[in-house]
PDB file of C-alpha atoms in Angstrom:
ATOM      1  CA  UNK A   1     -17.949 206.431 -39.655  1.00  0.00           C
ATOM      2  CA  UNK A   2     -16.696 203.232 -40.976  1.00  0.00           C
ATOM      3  CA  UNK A   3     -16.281 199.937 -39.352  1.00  0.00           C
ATOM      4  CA  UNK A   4     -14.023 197.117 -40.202  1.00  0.00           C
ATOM      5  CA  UNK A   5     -14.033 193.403 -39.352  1.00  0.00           C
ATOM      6  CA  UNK A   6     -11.186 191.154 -40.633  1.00  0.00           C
ATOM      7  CA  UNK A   7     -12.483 187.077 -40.985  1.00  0.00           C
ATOM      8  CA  UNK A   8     -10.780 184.322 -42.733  1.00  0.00           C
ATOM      9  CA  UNK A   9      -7.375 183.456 -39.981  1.00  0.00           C
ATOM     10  CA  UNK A  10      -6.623 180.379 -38.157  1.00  0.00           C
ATOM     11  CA  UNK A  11      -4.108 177.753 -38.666  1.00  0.00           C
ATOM     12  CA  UNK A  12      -2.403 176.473 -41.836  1.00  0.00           C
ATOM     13  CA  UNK A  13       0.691 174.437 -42.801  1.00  0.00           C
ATOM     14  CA  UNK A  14       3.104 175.724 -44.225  1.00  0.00           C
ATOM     15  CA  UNK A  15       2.742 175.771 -48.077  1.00  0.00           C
ATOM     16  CA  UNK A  16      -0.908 176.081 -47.561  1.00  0.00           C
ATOM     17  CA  UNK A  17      -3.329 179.282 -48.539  1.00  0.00           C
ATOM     18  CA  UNK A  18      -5.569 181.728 -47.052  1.00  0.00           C
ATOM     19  CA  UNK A  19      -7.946 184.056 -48.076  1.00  0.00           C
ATOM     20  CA  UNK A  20      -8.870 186.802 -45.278  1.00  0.00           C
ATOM     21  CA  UNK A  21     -12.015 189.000 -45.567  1.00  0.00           C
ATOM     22  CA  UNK A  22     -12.768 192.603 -44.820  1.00  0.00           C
ATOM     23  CA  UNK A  23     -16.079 193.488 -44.182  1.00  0.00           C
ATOM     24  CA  UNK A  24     -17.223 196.689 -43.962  1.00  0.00           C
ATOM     25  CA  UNK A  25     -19.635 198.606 -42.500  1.00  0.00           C
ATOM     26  CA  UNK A  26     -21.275 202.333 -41.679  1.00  0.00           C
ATOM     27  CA  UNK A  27     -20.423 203.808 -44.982  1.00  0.00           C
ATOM     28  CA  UNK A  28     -19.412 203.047 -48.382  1.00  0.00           C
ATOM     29  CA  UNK A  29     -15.759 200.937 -48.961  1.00  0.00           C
ATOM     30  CA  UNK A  30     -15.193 202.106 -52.143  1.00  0.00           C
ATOM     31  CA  UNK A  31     -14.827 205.859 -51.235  1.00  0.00           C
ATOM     32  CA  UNK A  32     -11.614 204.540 -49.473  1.00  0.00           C
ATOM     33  CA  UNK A  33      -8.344 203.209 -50.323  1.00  0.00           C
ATOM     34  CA  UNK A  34      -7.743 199.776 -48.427  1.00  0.00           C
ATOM     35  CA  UNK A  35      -4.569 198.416 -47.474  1.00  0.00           C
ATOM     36  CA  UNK A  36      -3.702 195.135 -45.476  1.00  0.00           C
ATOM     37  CA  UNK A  37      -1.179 195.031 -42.484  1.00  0.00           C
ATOM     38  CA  UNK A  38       0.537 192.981 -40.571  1.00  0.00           C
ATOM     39  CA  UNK A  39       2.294 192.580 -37.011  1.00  0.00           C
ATOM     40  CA  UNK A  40       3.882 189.371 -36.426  1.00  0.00           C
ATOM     41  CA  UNK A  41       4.993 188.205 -32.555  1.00  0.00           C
ATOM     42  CA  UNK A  42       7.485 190.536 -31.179  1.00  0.00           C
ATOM     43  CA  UNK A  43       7.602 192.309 -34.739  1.00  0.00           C
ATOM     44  CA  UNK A  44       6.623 195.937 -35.579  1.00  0.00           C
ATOM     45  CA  UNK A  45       3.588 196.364 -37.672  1.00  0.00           C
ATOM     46  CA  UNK A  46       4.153 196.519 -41.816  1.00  0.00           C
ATOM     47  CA  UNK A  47       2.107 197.180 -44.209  1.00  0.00           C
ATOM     48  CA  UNK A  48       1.282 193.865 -46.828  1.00  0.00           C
ATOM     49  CA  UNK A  49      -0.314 196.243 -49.657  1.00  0.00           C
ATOM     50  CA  UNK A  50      -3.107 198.083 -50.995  1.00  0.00           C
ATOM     51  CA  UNK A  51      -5.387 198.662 -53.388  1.00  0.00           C
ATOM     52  CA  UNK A  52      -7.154 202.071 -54.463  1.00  0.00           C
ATOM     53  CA  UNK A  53     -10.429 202.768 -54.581  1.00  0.00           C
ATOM     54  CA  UNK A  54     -11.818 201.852 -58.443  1.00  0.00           C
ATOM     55  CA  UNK A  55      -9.391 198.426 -58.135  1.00  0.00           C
ATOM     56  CA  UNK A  56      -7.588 199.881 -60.903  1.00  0.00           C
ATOM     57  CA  UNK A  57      -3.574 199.930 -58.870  1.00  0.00           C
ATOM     58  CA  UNK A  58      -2.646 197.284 -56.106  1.00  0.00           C
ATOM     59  CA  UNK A  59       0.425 197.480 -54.758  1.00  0.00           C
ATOM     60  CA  UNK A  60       2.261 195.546 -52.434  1.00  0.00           C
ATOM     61  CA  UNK A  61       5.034 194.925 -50.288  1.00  0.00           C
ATOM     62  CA  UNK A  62       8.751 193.686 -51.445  1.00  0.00           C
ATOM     63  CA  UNK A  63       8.439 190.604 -49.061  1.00  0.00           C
ATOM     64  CA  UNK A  64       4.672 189.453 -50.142  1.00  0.00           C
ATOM     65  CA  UNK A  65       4.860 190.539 -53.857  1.00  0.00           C
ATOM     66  CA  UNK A  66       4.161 187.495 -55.865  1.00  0.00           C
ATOM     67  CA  UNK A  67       2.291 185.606 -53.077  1.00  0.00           C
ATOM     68  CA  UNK A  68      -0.180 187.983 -51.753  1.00  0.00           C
ATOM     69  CA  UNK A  69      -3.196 189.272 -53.771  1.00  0.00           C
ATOM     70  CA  UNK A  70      -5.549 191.899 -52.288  1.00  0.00           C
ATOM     71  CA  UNK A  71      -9.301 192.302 -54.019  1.00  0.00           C
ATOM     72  CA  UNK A  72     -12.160 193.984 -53.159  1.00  0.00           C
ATOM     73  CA  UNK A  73     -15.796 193.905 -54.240  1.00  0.00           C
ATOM     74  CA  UNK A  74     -17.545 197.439 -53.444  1.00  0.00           C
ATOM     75  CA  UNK A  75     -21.031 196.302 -54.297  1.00  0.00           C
ATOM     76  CA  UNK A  76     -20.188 193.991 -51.453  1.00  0.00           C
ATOM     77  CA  UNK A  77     -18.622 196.560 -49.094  1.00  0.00           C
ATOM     78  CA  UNK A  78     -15.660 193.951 -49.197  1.00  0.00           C
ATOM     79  CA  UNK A  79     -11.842 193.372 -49.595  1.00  0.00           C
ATOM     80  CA  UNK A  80      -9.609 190.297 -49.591  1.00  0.00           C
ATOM     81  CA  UNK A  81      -6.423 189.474 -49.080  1.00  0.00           C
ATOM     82  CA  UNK A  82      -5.472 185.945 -50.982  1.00  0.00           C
ATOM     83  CA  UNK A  83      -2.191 184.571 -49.448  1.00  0.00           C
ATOM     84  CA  UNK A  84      -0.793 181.859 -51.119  1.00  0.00           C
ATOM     85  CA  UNK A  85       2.623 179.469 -49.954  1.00  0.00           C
ATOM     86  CA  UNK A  86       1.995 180.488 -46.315  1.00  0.00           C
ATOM     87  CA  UNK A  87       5.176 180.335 -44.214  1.00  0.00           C
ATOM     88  CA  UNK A  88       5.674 180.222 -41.010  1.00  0.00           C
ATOM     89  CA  UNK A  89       7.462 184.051 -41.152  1.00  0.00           C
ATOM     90  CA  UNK A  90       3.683 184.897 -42.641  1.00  0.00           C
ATOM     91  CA  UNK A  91       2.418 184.098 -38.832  1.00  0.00           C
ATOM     92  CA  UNK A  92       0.769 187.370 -37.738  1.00  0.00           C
ATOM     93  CA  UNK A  93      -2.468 189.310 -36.654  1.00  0.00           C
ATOM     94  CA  UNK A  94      -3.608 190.859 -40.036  1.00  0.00           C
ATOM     95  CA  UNK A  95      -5.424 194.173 -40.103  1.00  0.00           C
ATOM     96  CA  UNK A  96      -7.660 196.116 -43.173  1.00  0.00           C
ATOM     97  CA  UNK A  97      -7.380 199.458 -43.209  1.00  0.00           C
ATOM     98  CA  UNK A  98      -8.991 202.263 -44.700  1.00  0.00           C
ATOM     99  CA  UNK A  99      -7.955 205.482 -46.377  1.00  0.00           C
ATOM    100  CA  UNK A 100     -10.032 208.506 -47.189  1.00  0.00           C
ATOM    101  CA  UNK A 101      -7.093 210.495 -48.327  1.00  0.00           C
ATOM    102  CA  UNK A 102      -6.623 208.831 -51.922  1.00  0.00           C
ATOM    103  CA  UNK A 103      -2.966 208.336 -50.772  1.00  0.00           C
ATOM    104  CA  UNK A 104      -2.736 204.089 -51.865  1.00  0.00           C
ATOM    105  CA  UNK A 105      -2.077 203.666 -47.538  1.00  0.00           C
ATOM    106  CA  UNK A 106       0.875 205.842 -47.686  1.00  0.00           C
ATOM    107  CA  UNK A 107      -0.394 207.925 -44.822  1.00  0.00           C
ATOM    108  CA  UNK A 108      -1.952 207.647 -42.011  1.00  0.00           C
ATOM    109  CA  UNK A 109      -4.784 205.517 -42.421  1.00  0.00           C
ATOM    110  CA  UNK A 110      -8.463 206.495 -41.059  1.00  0.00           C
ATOM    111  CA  UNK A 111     -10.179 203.276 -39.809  1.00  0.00           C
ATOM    112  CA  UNK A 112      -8.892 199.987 -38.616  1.00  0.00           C
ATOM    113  CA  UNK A 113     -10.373 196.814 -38.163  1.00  0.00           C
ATOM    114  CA  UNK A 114      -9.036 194.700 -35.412  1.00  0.00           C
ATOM    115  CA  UNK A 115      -7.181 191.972 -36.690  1.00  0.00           C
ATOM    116  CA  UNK A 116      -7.814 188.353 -37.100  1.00  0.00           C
ATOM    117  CA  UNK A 117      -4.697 185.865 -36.342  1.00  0.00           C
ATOM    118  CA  UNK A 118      -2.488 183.410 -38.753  1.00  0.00           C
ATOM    119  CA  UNK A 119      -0.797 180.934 -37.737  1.00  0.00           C
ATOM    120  CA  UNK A 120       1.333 178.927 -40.127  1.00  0.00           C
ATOM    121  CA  UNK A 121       2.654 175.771 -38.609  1.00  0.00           C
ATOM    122  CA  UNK A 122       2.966 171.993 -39.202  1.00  0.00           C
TER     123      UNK A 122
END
């Protein structure tokens, strides 16, 4: 059983970065994939990106590519998500998820954290 807990939101300006953390717990983050979602207010849930298991591929969303990084550290039992040029569109709960199936988050995905909140206003 794995447990996730997303850290790093609050409020920002717009132009401004982030850096979330996903901490995990129960068993070992690196024998999962790990993407990064998002659901914005009134918006249906998308995925941001993801990054396999041996941090070897990362791939991410059309929308974020360029401005969102996502890292992990498996010693750590850790993954990031490094969001740079925050705009208010970029307001959202964000979510890590994990993925036993070796899939890079294209399928269902096996544990969720629960979110922690951006908000990207001046």
């Amino acid at each position: 059983q794995l447990h996730l807990v997303e850290s790093g939101g609050g409020l920002v300006r717009p132009g401004g970065s982030l850096t979330l953390s996903c901490s995990a717990y129960g068993t070992n983050l690196g024998s999962f994939d790990v993407g990064w979602f998002r659901q914005g207010p009134g918006k249906e849930r998308e995925a941001v990106g993801c990054i396999n298991r041996g941090s070897t591929v990362a791939e991410y969303a059309h929308s974020v590519k360029g401005r969102f990084r996502i890292s992990r550290d498996n010693t750590q039992n850790m993954a990031y998500l490094e969001i740079n040029s925050l705009q208010p569109e970029d307001t959202a709960a964000y979510y890590c998820a994990a993925d036993a199936d070796a899939g890079m988050c294209r399928g269902a995905m096996d544990y969720w954290g629960k979110g922690t909140l951006i908000t990207v206003s001046s």
